[in-house]
XYZ file of C-alpha atoms in Angstrom:
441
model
C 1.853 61.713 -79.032
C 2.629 63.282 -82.058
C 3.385 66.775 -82.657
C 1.059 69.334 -84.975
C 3.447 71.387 -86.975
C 2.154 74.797 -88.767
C 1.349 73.155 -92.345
C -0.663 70.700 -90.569
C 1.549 67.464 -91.102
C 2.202 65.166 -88.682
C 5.724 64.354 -87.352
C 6.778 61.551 -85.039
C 9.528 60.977 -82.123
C 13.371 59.710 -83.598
C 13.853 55.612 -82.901
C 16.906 54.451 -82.918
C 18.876 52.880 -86.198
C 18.559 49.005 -86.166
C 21.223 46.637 -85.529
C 21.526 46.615 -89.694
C 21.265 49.914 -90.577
C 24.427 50.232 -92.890
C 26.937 53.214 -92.681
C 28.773 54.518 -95.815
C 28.498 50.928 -97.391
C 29.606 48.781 -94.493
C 27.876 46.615 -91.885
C 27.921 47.691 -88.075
C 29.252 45.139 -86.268
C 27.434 43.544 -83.588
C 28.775 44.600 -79.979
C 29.456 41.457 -77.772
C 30.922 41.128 -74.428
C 34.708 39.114 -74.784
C 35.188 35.503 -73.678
C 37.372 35.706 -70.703
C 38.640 32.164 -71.236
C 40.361 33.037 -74.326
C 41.583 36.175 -73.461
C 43.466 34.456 -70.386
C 44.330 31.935 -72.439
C 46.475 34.052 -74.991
C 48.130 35.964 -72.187
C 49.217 32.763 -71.090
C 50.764 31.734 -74.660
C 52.449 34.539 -74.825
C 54.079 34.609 -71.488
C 54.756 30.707 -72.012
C 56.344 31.775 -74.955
C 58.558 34.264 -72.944
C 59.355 31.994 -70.977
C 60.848 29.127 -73.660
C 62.583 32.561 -75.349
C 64.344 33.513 -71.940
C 65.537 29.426 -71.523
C 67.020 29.556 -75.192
C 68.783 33.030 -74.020
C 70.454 31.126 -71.559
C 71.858 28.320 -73.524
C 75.162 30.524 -74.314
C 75.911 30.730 -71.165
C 75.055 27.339 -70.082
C 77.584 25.979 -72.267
C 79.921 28.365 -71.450
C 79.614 26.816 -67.586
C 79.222 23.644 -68.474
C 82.373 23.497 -70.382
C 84.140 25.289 -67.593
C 82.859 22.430 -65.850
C 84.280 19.714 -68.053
C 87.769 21.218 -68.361
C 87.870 21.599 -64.382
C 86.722 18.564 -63.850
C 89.772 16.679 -66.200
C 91.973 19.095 -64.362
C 91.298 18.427 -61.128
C 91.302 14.327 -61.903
C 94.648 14.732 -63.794
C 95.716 16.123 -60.457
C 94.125 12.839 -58.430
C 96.008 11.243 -61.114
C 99.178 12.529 -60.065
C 98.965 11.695 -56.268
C 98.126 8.090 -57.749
C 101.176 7.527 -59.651
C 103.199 9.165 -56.977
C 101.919 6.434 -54.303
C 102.659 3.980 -56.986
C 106.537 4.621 -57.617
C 106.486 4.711 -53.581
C 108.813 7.329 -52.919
C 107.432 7.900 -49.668
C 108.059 4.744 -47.962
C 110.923 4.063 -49.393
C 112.249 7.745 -47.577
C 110.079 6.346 -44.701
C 111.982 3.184 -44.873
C 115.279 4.684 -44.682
C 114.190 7.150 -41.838
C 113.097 4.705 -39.928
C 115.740 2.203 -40.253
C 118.457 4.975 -39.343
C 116.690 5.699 -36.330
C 116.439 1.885 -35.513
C 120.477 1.812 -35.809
C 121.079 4.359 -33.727
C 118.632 4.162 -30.837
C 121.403 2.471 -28.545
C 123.934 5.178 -29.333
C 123.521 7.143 -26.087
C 125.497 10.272 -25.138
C 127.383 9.955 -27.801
C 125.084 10.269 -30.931
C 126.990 8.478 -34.210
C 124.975 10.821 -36.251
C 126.581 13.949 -34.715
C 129.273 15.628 -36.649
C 132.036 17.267 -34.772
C 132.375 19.806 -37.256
C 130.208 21.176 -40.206
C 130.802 19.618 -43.486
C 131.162 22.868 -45.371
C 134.067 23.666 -43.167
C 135.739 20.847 -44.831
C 135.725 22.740 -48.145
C 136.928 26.085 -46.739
C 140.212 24.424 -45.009
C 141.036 22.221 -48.134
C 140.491 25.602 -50.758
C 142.540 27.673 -48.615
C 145.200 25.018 -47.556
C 145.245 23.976 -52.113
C 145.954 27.617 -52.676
C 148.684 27.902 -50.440
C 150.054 24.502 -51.187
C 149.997 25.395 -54.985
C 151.529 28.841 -54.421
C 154.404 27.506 -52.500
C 155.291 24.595 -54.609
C 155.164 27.001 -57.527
C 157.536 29.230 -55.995
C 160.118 27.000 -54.905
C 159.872 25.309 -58.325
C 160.490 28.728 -60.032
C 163.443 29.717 -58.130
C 164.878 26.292 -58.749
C 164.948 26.749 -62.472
C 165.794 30.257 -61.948
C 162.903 31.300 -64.486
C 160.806 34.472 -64.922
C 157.285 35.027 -65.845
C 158.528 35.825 -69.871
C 158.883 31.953 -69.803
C 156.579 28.875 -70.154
C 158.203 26.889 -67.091
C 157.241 29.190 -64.386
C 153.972 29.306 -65.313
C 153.992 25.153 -65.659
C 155.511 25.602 -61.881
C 152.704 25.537 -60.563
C 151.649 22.134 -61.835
C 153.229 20.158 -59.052
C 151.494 22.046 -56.421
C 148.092 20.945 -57.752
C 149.397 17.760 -57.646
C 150.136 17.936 -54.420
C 147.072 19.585 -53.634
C 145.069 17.174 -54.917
C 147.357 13.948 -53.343
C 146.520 15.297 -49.674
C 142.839 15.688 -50.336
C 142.827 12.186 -51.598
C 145.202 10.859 -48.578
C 143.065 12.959 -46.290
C 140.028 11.342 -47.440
C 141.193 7.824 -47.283
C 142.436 8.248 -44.206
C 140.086 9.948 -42.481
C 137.890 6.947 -43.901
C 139.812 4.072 -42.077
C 140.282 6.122 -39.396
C 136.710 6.776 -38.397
C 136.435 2.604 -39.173
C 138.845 2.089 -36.443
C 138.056 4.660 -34.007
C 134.485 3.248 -34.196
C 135.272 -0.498 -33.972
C 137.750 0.109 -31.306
C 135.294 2.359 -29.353
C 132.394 0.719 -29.423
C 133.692 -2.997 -28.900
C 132.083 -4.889 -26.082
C 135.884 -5.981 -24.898
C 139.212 -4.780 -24.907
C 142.786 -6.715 -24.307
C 146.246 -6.097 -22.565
C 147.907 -3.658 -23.996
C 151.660 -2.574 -23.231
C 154.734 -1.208 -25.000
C 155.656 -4.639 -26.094
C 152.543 -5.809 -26.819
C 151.824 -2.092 -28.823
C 155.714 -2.463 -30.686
C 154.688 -6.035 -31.425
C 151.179 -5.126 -33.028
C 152.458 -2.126 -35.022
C 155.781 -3.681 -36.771
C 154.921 -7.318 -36.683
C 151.907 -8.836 -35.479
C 148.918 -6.393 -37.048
C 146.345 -8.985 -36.314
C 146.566 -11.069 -32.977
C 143.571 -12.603 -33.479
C 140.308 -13.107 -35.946
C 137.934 -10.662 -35.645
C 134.429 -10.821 -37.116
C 131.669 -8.053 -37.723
C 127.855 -8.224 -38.532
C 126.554 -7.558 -42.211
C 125.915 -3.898 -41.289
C 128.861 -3.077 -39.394
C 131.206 -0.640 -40.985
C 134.399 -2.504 -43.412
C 137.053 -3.518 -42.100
C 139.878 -0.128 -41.735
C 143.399 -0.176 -43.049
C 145.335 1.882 -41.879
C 148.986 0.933 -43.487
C 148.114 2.644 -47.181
C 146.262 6.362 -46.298
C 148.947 6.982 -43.792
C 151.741 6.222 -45.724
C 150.454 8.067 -48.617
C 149.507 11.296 -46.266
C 153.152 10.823 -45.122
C 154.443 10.990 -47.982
C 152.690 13.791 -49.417
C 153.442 15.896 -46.183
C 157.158 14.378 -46.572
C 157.230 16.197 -49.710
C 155.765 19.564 -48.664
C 157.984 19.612 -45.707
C 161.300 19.081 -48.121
C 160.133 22.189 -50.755
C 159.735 24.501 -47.114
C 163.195 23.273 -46.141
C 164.560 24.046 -49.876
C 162.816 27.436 -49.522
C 163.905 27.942 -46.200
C 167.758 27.205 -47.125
C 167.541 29.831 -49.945
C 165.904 32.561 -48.052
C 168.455 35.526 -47.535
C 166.787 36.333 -44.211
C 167.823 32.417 -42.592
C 171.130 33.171 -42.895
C 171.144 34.485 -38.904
C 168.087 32.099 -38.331
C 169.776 28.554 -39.508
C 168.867 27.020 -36.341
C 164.761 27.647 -36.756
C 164.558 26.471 -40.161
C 162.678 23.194 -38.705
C 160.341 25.565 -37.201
C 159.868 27.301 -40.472
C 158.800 23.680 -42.345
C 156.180 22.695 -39.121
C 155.158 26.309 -39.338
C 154.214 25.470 -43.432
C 153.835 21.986 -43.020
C 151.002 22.567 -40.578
C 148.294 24.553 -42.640
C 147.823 21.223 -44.829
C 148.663 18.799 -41.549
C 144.985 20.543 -40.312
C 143.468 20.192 -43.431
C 143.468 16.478 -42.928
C 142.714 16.671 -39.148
C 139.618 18.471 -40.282
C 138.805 16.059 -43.062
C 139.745 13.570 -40.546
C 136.968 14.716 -37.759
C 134.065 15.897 -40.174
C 133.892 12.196 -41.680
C 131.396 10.369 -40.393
C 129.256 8.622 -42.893
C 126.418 7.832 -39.674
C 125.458 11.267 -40.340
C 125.407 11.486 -43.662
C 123.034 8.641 -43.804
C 121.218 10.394 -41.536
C 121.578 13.684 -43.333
C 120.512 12.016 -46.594
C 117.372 10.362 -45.282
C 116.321 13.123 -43.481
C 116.378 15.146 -46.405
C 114.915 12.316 -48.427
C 111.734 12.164 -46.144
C 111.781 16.232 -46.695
C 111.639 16.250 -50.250
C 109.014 13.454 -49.695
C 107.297 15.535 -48.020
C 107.156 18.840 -50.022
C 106.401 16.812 -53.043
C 103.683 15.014 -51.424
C 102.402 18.527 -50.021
C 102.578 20.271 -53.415
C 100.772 17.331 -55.290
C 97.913 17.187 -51.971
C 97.634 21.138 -52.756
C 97.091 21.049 -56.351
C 94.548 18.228 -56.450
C 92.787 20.107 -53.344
C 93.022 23.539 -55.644
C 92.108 21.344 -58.965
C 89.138 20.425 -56.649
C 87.993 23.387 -55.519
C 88.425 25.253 -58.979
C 86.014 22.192 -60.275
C 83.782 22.255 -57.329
C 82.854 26.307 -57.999
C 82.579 25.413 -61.288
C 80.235 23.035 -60.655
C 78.125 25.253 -58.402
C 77.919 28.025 -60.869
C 76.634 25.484 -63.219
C 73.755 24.481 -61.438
C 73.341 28.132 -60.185
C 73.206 28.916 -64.137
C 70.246 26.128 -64.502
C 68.314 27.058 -61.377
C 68.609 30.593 -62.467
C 67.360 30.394 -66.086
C 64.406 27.518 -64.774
C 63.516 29.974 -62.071
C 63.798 33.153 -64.654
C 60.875 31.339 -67.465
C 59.334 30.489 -64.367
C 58.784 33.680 -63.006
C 57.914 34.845 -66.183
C 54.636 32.876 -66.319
C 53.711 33.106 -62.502
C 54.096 36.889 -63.242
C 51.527 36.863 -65.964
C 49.269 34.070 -64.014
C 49.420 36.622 -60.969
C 48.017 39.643 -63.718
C 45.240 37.142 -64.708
C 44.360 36.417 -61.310
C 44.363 40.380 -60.298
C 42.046 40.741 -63.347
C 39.543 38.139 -62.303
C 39.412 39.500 -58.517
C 38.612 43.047 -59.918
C 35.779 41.505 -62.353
C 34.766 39.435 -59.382
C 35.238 36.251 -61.778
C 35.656 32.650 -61.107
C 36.906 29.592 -62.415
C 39.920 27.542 -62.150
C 42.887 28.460 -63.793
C 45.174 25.332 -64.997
C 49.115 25.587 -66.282
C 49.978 23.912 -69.019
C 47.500 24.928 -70.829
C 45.302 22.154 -72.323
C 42.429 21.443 -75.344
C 43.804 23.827 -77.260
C 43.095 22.213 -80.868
C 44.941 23.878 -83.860
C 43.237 21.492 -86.554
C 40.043 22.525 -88.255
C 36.851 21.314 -87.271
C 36.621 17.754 -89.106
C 39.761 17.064 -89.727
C 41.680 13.991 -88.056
C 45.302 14.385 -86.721
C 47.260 10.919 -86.077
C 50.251 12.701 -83.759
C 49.540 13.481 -79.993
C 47.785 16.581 -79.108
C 50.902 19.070 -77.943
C 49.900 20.834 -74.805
C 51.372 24.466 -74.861
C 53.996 24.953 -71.707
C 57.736 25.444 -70.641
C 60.550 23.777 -72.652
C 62.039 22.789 -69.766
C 63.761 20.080 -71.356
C 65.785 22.619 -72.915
C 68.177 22.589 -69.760
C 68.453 18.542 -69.925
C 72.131 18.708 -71.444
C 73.708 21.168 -68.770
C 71.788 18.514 -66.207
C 73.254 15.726 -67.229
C 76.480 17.708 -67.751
C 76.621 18.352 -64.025
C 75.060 14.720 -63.116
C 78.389 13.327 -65.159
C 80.880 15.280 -63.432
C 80.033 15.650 -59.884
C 82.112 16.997 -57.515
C 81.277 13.964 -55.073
C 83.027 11.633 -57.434
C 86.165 13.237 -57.809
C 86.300 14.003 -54.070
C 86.119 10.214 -53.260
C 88.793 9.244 -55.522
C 91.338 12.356 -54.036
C 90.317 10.614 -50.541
C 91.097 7.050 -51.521
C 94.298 8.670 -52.956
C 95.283 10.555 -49.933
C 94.345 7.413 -47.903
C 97.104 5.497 -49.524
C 99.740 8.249 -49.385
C 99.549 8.119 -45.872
C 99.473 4.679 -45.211
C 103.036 4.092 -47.090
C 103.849 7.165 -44.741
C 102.849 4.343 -41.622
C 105.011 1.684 -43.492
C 106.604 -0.704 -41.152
C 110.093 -1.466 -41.507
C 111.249 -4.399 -43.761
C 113.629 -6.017 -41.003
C 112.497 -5.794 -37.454
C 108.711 -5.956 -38.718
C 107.632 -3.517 -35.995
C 105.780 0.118 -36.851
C 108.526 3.210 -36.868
C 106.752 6.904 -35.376
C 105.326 8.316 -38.934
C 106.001 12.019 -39.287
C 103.358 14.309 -39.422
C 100.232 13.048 -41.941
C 98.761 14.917 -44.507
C 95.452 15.219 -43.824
C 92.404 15.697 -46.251
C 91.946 19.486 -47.481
């Protein structure tokens, strides 16, 4: 109703503006509820575009590990490589040969081993340096006093020069005799027979009749020994030695009371290099030498077989973390843009419960049309989603070099090492005891 006022007009009740009304010169714009679809929609294009952002994040260190990869994986099949040629030059059975064929000689030894020496080699070396020192010492001094010469001159110092001659004639007789002599003592030993044997029979082989009969051997029997040369020469040199003590011993001051023990005085001097050929005499035995050498052939065999094995195996491991990080790398950045969207899909679904909603809601997202209305477009409509492909090269990276591969190949290589380790032995054609195999890391 309308309302008297006290001039007697009439006034009416406010209405509200219209939708048109204009406000300081600009149209109010209409108020309309928002279209879910497209809202959802854009949050999804964004967080697909997060997601392609975070994939091209990780491409630096994708080819960082895929690179690590590629160099690992050369490494470790430069070390396969290695065992390869290794089994190829077949060091190992030819070490495996020679084991096994020294064992094969001496299985019928007995008590009484060939291969073991009575003394050690090195003792050999200490007898000879110490009996050479003395020898040369000696010889120098007799040869000094004989031309009556002091050190101001040239000659006493040249003295010495036929005691390293002498020196060096008994290691040379030693060795040659302890050579025949270890020929004989073997031959005569070891032979299935044995004759008469008397004084005449013994006067008559020495001085006359060396050889009775022929004798044969096999192709692997030691030469034959001759005796005649090494001890004549070892005689000789010891004939010499014992003259210079028996000159010293003449011109020593403190014989004069002692004439009758000056034969004592040479065996006394003559002895020191008589047992430096007795010991060169008893530590020859070239049995254990060959067994010395092929036992530390099939040793250093061995440790180079062991330190190739250990490398690829290390090569292989190196390559096979590698690998692993790799495809941790991809499954980590596929799983990061991943979670990126599912994230934002998980918002959009929150939203729609609270607004109670519905409809379906479909990844990629799809008839989104960027043309304008009208116009044709000849090239596929591109769907919106993750650039998954983006991770392709690292895949096929790690599809290229897989661990598997290489780890067949080191297998096949091992498989060979140890069958030249199983060789079988070129004469007798029967299988030797291998040492212990390397087995697969």
């Amino acid at each position: 109703m309308d309302d008297l006022v006290s001039n007697g007009q009439r006034w009416q009740t406010p209405v509200p503006c219209p939708a048109t009304t204009v406000l300081l010169g600009n149209p109010a714009l209409p108020s309309a509820e928002p279209r879910l679809r497209d809202v959802e929609a854009a949050a999804l294009l964004r967080a697909l575009g997060n997601g392609n952002a975070a994939l091209l994040a990780a491409q630096s260190g994708l080819e960082a590990a895929s690179s690590r990869v590629v160099n690992r994986y050369h490494a470790a099949h430069h070390a396969i490589d290695d065992v390869n040629r290794y089994v190829a030059r077949e060091q190992v059975s030819e070490a495996r040969r020679a084991e096994y064929e020294v064992a094969r000689l001496h299985a019928d030894d007995g008590p009484e081993n060939l291969r073991r020496r009575v003394l050690p080699k090195w003792m050999i070396w200490v007898v000879l340096t110490l009996a050479a020192i003395f020898d040369v010492a000696f010889v120098g001094n007799v040869v000094q006093r004989i031309f009556a010469v002091g050190p101001d001159h040239i000659v006493y110092w040249l003295a010495y020069l036929p005691g390293v001659g002498l020196a060096l004639c008994l290691l040379t007789a030693g060795h040659n005799l302890a050579e025949h002599l270890f020929r004989y003592r073997i031959r005569a030993t070891r032979a299935p027979r044995r004759g008469r044997l008397n004084p005449w029979l013994l006067l008559r082989k020495v001085f006359w009749d060396w050889r009775p009969q022929e004798q044969s051997r096999q192709d692997r029997d030691l030469p034959w020994d001759r005796l005649a040369g090494p001890v004549a020469v070892a005689g000789l040199a010891l004939g010499v030695l014992a003259a210079g003590a028996y000159v010293r011993a003449v011109q020593a001051d403190s014989f004069s009371g002692l004439g009758s023990f000056r034969f004592v005085f040479v065996g006394i001097l003559v002895l020191l290099s008589l047992s430096a050929v007795a010991v060169k005499v008893l530590s020859h035995n070239p049995y254990a030498d060959s067994a010395d050498e092929a036992r530390r052939g099939m040793a250093e065999v061995q440790k180079r077989s062991n330190r190739l094995r250990s490398d690829a195996s290390a090569r292989l491991v190196e390559h096979s973390s590698a690998w692993s990080a790799l495809q941790s790398a991809i499954l980590s950045a596929e799983i990061g843009a991943l979670r990126i969207v599912e994230d934002e899909c998980a918002r959009i679904l929150d939203e729609r419960g609270r607004r109670g909603a519905d409809g379906s809601l479909r990844l990629p997202l799809s008839a989104l049309a960027w043309l304008e209305r009208g116009e044709e477009s000849t090239e596929p409509e591109a769907v919106p989603g993750l650039r998954l492909d983006i991770l392709q090269n690292a895949r096929d990276i790690a599809d290229r070099h897989d661990p598997r591969t290489l780890r067949a190949t080191y297998l096949v290589a091992l498989a060979a090492l140890n069958r030249q380790l199983r060789l079988t032995g070129p004469a007798t054609g029967q299988e030797g005891r291998p040492p212990t195999i390397i087995e697969a890391a």
